[in-house]
mmCIF file of C-alpha atoms and ligand atoms in Angstrom:
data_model
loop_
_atom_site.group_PDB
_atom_site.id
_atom_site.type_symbol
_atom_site.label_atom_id
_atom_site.label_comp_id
_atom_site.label_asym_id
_atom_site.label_seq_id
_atom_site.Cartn_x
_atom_site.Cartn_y
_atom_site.Cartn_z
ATOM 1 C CA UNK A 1085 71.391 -75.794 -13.336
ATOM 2 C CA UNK A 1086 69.141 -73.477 -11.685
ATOM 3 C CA UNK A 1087 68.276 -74.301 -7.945
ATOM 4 C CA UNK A 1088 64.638 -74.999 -7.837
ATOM 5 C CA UNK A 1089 65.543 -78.173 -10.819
ATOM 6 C CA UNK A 1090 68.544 -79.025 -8.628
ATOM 7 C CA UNK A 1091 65.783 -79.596 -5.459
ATOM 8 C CA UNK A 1092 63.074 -81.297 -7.545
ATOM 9 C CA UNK A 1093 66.255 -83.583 -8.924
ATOM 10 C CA UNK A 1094 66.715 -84.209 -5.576
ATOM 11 C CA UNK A 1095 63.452 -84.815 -4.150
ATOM 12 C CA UNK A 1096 63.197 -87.607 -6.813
ATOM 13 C CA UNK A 1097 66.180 -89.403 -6.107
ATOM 14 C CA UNK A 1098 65.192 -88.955 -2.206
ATOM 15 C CA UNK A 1099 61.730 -90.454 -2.499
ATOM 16 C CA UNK A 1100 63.157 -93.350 -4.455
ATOM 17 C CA UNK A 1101 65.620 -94.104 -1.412
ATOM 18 C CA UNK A 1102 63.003 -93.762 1.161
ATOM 19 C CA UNK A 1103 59.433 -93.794 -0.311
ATOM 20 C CA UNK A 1104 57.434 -93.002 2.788
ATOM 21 C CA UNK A 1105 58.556 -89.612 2.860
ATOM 22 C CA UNK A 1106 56.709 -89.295 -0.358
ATOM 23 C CA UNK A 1107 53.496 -91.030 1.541
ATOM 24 C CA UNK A 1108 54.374 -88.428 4.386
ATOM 25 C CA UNK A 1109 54.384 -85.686 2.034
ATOM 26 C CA UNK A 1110 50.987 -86.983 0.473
ATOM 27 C CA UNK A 1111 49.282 -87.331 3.907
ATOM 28 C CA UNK A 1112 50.504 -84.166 5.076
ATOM 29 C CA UNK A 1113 49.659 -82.188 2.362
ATOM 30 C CA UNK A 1114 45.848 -83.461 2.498
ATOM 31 C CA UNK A 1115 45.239 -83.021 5.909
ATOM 32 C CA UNK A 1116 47.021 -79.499 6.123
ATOM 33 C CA UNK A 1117 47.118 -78.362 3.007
ATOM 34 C CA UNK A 1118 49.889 -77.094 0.807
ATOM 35 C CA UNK A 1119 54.006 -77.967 2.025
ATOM 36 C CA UNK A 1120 56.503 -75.933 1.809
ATOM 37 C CA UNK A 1121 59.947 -77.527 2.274
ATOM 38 C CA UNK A 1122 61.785 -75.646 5.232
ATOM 39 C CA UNK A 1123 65.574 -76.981 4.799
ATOM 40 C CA UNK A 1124 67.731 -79.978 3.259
ATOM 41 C CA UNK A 1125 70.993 -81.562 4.513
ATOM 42 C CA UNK A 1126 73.584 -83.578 3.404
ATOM 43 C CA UNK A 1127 76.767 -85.346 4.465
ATOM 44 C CA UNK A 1128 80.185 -85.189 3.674
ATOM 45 C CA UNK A 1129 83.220 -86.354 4.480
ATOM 46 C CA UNK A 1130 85.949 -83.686 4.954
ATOM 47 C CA UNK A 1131 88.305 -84.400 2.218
ATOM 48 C CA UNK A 1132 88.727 -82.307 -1.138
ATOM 49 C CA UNK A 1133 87.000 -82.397 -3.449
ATOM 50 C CA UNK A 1134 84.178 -83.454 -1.828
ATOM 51 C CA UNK A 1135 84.393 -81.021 1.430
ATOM 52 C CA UNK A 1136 81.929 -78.655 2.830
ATOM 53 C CA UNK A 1137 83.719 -76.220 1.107
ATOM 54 C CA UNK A 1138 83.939 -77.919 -2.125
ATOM 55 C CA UNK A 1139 79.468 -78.618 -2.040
ATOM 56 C CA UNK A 1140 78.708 -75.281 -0.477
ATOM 57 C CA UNK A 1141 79.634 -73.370 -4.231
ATOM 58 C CA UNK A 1142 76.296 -74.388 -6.090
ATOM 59 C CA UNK A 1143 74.586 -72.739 -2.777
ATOM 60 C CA UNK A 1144 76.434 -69.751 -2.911
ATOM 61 C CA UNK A 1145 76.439 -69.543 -6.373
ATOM 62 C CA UNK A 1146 72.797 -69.447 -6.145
ATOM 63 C CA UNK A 1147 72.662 -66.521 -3.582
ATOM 64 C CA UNK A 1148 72.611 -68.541 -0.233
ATOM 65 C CA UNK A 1149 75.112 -67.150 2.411
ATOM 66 C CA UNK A 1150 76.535 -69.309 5.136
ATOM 67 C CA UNK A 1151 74.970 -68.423 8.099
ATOM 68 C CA UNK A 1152 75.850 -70.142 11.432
ATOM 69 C CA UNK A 1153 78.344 -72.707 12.726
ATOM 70 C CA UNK A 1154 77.212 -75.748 14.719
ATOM 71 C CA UNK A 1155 79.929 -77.991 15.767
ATOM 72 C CA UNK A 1156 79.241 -81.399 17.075
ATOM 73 C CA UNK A 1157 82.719 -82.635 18.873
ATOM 74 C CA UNK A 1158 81.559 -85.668 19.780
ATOM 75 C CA UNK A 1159 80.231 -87.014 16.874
ATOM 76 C CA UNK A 1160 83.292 -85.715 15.442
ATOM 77 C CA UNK A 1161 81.051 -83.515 12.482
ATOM 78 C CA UNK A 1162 80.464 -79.539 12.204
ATOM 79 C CA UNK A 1163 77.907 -78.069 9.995
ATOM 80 C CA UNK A 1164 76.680 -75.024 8.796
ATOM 81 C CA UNK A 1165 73.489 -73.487 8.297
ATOM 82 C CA UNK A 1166 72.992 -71.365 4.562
ATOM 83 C CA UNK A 1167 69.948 -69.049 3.999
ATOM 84 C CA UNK A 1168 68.634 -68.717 0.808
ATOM 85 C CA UNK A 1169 68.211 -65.312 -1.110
ATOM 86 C CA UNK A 1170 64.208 -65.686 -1.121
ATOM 87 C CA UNK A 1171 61.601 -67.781 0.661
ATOM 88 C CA UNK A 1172 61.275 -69.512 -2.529
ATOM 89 C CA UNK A 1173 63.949 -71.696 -1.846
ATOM 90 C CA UNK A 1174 64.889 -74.149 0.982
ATOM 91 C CA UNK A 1175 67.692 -73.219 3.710
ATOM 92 C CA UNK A 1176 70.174 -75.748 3.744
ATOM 93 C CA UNK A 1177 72.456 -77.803 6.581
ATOM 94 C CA UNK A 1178 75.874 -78.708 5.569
ATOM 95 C CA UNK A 1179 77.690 -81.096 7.737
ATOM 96 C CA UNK A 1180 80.919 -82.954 7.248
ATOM 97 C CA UNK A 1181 82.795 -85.459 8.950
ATOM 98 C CA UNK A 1182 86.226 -84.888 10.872
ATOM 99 C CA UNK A 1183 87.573 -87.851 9.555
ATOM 100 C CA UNK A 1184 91.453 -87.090 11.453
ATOM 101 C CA UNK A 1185 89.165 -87.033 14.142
ATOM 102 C CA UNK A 1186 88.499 -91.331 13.723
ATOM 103 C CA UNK A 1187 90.763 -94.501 14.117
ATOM 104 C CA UNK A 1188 93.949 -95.194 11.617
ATOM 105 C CA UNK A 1189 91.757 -98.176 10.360
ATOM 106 C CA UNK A 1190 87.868 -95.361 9.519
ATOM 107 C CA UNK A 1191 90.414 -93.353 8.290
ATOM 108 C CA UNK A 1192 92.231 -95.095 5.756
ATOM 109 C CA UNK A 1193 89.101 -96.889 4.542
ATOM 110 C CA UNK A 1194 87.692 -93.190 3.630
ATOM 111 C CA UNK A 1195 91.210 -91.612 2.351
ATOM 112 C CA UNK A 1196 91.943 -94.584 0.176
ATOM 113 C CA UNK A 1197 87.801 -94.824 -1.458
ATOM 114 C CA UNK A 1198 87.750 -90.797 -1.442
ATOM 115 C CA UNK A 1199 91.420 -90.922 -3.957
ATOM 116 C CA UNK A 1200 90.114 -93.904 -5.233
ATOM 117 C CA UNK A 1201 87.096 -92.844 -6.737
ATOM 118 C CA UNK A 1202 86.476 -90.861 -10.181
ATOM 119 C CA UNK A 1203 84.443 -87.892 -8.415
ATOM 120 C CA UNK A 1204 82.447 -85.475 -10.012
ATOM 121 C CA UNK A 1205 84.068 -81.902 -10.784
ATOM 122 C CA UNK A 1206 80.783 -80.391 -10.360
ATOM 123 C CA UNK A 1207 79.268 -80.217 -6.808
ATOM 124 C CA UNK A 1208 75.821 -80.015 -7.828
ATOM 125 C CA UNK A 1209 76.387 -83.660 -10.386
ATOM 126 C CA UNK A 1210 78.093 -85.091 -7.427
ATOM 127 C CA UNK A 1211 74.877 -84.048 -5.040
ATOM 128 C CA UNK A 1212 72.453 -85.835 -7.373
ATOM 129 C CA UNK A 1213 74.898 -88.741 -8.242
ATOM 130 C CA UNK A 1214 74.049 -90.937 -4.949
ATOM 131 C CA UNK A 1215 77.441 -92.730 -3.605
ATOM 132 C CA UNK A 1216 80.049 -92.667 -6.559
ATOM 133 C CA UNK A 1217 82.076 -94.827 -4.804
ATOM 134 C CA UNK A 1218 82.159 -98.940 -4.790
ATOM 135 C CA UNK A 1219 80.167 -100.380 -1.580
ATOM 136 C CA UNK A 1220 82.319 -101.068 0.989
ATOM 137 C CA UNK A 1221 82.437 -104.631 2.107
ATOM 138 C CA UNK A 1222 80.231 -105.822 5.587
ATOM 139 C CA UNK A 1223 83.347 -105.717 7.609
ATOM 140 C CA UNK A 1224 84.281 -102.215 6.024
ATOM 141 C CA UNK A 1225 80.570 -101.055 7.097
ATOM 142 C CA UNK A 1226 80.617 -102.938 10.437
ATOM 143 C CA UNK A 1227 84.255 -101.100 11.061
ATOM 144 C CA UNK A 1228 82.661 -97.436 10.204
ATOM 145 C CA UNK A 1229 79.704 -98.139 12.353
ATOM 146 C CA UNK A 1230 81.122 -99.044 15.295
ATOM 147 C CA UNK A 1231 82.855 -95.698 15.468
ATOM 148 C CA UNK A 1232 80.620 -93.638 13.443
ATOM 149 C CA UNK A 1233 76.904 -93.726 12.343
ATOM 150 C CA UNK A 1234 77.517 -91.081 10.293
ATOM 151 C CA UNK A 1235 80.590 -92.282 8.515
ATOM 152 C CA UNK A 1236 78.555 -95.710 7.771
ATOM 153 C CA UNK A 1237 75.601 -94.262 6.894
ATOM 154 C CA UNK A 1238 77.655 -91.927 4.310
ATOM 155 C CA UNK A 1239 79.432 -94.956 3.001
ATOM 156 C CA UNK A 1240 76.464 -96.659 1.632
ATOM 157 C CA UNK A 1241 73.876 -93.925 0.766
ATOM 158 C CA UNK A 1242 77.094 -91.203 -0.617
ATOM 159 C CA UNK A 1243 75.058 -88.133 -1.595
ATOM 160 C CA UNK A 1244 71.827 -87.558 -1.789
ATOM 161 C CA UNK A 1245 69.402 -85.324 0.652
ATOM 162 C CA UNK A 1246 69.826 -87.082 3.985
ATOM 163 C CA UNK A 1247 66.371 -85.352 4.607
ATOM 164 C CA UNK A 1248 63.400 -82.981 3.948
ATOM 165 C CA UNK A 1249 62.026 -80.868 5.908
ATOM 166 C CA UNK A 1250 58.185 -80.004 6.628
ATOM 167 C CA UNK A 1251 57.734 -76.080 7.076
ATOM 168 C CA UNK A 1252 55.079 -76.743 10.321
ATOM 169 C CA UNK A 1253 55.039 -72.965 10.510
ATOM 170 C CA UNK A 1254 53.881 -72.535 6.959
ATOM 171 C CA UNK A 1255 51.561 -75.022 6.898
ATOM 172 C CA UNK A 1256 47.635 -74.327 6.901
ATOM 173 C CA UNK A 1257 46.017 -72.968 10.481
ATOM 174 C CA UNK A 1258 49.859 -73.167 11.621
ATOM 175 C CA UNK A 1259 49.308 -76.582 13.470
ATOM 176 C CA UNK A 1260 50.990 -77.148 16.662
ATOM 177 C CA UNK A 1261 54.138 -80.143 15.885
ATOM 178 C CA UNK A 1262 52.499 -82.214 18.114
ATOM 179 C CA UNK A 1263 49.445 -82.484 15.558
ATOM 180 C CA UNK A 1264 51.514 -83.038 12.247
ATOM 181 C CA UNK A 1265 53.268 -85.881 14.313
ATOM 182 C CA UNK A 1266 50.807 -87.316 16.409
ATOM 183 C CA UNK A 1267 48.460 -87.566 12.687
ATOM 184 C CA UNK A 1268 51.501 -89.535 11.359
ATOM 185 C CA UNK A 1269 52.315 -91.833 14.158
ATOM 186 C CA UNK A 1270 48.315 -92.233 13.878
ATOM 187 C CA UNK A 1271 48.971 -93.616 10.682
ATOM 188 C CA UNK A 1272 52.002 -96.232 11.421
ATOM 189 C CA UNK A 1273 54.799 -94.217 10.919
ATOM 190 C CA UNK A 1274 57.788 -94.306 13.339
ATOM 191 C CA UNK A 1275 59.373 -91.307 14.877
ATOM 192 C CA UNK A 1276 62.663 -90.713 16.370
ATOM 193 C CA UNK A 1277 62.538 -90.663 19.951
ATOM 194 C CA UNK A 1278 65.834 -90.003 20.989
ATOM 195 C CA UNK A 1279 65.988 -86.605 23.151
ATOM 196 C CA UNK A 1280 62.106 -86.834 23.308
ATOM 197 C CA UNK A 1281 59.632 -86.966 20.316
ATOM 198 C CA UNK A 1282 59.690 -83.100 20.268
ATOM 199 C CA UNK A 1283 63.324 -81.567 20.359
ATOM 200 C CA UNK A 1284 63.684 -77.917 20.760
ATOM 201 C CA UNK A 1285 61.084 -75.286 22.688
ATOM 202 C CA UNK A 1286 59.257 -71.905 21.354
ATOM 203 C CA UNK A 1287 61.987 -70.400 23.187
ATOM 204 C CA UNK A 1288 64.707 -71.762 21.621
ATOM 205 C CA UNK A 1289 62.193 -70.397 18.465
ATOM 206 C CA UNK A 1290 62.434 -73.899 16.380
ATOM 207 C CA UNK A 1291 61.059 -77.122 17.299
ATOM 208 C CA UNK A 1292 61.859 -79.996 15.910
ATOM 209 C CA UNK A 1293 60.595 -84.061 14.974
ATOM 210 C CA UNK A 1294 61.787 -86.787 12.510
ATOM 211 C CA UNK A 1295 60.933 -90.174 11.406
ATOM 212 C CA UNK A 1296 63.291 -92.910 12.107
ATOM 213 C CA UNK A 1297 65.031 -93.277 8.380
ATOM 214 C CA UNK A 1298 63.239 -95.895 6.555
ATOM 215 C CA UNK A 1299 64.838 -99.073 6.261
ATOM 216 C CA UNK A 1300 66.269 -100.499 3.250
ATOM 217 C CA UNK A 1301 67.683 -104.048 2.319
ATOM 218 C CA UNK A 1302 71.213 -103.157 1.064
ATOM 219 C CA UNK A 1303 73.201 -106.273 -0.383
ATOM 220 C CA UNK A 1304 76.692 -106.662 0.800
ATOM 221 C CA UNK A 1305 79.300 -109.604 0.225
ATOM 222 C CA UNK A 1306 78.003 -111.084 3.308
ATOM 223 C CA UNK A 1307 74.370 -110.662 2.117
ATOM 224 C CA UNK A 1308 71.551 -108.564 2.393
ATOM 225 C CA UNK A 1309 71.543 -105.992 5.620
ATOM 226 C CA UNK A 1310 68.840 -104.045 6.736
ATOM 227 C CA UNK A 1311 70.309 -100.335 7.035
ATOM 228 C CA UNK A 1312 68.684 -97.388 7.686
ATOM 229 C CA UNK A 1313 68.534 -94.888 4.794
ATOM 230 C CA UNK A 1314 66.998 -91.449 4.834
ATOM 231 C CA UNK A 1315 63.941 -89.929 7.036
ATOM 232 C CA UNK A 1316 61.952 -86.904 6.912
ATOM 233 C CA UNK A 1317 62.057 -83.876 9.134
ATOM 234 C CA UNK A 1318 59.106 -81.677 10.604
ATOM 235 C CA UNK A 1319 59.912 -77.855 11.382
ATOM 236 C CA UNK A 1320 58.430 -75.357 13.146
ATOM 237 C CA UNK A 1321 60.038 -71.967 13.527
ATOM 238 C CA UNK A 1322 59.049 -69.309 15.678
ATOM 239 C CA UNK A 1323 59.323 -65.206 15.434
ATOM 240 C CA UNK A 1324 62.506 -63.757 16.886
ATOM 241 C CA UNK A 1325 61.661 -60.441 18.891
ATOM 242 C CA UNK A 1326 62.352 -58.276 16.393
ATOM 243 C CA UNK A 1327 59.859 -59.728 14.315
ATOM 244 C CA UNK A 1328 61.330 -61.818 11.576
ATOM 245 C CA UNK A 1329 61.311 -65.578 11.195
ATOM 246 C CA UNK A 1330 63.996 -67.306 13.207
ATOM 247 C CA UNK A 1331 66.200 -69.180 10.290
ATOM 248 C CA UNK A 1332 69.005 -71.216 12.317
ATOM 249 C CA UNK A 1333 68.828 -74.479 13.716
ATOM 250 C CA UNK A 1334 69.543 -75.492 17.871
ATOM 251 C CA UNK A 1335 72.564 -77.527 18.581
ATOM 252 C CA UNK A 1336 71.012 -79.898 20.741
ATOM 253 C CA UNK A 1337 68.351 -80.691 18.991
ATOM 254 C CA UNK A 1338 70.203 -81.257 15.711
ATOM 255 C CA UNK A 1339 72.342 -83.592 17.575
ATOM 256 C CA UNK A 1340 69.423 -85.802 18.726
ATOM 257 C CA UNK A 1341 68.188 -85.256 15.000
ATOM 258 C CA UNK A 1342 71.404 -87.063 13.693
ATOM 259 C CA UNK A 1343 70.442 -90.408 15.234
ATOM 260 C CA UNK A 1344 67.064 -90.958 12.921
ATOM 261 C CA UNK A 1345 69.993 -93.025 10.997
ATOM 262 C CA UNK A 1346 71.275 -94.854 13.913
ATOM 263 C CA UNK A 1347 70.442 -98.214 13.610
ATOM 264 C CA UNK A 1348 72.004 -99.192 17.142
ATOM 265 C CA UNK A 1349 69.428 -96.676 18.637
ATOM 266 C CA UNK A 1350 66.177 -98.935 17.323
ATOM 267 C CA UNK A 1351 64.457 -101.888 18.180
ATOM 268 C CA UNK A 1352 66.847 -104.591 17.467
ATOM 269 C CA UNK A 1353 65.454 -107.177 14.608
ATOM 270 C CA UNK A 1354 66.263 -110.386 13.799
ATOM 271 C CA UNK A 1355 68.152 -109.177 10.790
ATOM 272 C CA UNK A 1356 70.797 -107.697 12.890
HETATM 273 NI NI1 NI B 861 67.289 -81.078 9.650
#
């Protein structure tokens, strides 16, 4: 498969998990003109065959080269950034999950449903196959949360684009962040707040926003749950001194980034 049907694949299945980013992308793109998507990221867990190393062959494949680590100890992830061989296609952010990292009890949950389950040979099937594996059960979920958003998160939703990214910088009249996101929070739409609305500075050359992932009714044994699914990122990169585009991501800011799926960090509702 070539890479720009792999990425219109995936926008598909993403829009169908969380259908206000394609009302984002709709507003966005009349108010400022074409979009140009800046980056994409998924999850993983860290066990073969389904490791960063094991998803990161389509990328190279396709002429991306891993660029930067970013590791995030205490969230127990790391991650990679990949740049793309032309500005046709997106960059892309690779984490995965330390899972020796986690309790006996996360651990054996994901070892036993990562062997258990008939995966995909082919990285880019299993990237547009959603989760291949059974849901796990509200206790399973509940156990995973509790020690890692990311781990729960991964357990329902499997793979899929955990976001999109709005270019800011390539967008029409290069609009300040602040613009793109106060014109959606004009319009209802809820951002993620945690580190401040804004994350990252001109000096750090990227600055970053995100929507709190939308939330989706997800039946479990126990009945329907209210769970956080996927959100939709805003970018704006700034010109490193020597004149080209700045193409990694900042630490920090990613970090903060990461909790757009937290449900803990939201307005509690009465359907948790
Ligand atoms: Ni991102």
């Amino acid at each position: 498969m070539q890479a720009q049907e792999f990425y219109r694949r995936l926008w598909e299945n993403y829009v169908t998990i969380a259908p206000s980013a394609g009302k984002i992308h709709e507003l966005v793109e009349a108010r400022f003109g074409p979009i140009r998507n800046d980056h994409v990221a998924f999850r993983t867990f860290d066990i073969s065959p389904i490791s960063l190393a094991d998803l990161e062959k389509p990328f190279l494949h396709w002429g991306y080269r891993r660029d930067q680590a970013y590791p995030f100890p205490d969230k127990h992830l790391h991650a990679y950034g990949y740049i793309p061989p032309n500005d046709d296609l997106p960059l892309v952010f690779l984490s995965e999950l330390t899972t020796r990292e986690l309790s006996a009890r996360s651990r054996d949950w994901i070892e036993r449903t990562v062997s258990g389950t008939r995966l995909e040979p082919d990285p880019v099937a299993l990237l547009l196959g959603g989760r291949p594996w059974a849901l796990p059960t509200w206790a399973e979920y509940q156990l995973l949360e509790a020690e890692s958003a990311y781990a729960a998160w991964l357990s329902v939703w499997g793979f899929c684009a955990n976001h999109f990214t709005i270019a800011v910088h390539a967008l029409r009249d290069d609009p300040a962040l602040s613009d793109v996101v106060g014109e959606l929070r004009a319009r209802g739409f809820v951002m993620n707040e945690v580190g401040g609305m804004i994350k990252g500075s001109p000096s750090q050359l990227l600055q970053q926003a995100s929507t709190v992932a939308e939330s989706r009714s997800v039946t479990f044994d126990a009945g329907p749950k209210e769970l956080p699914s996927c959100y939709y990122e805003f970018a704006k990169r700034y010109t490193e001194p020597k004149g080209e585009l700045y193409l990694g991501f900042v630490a920090a800011s990613a970090k903060d980034i990461f909790e757009s799926t937290t449900a803990r960090s939201r307005t509690p509702t009465r359907n948790r």
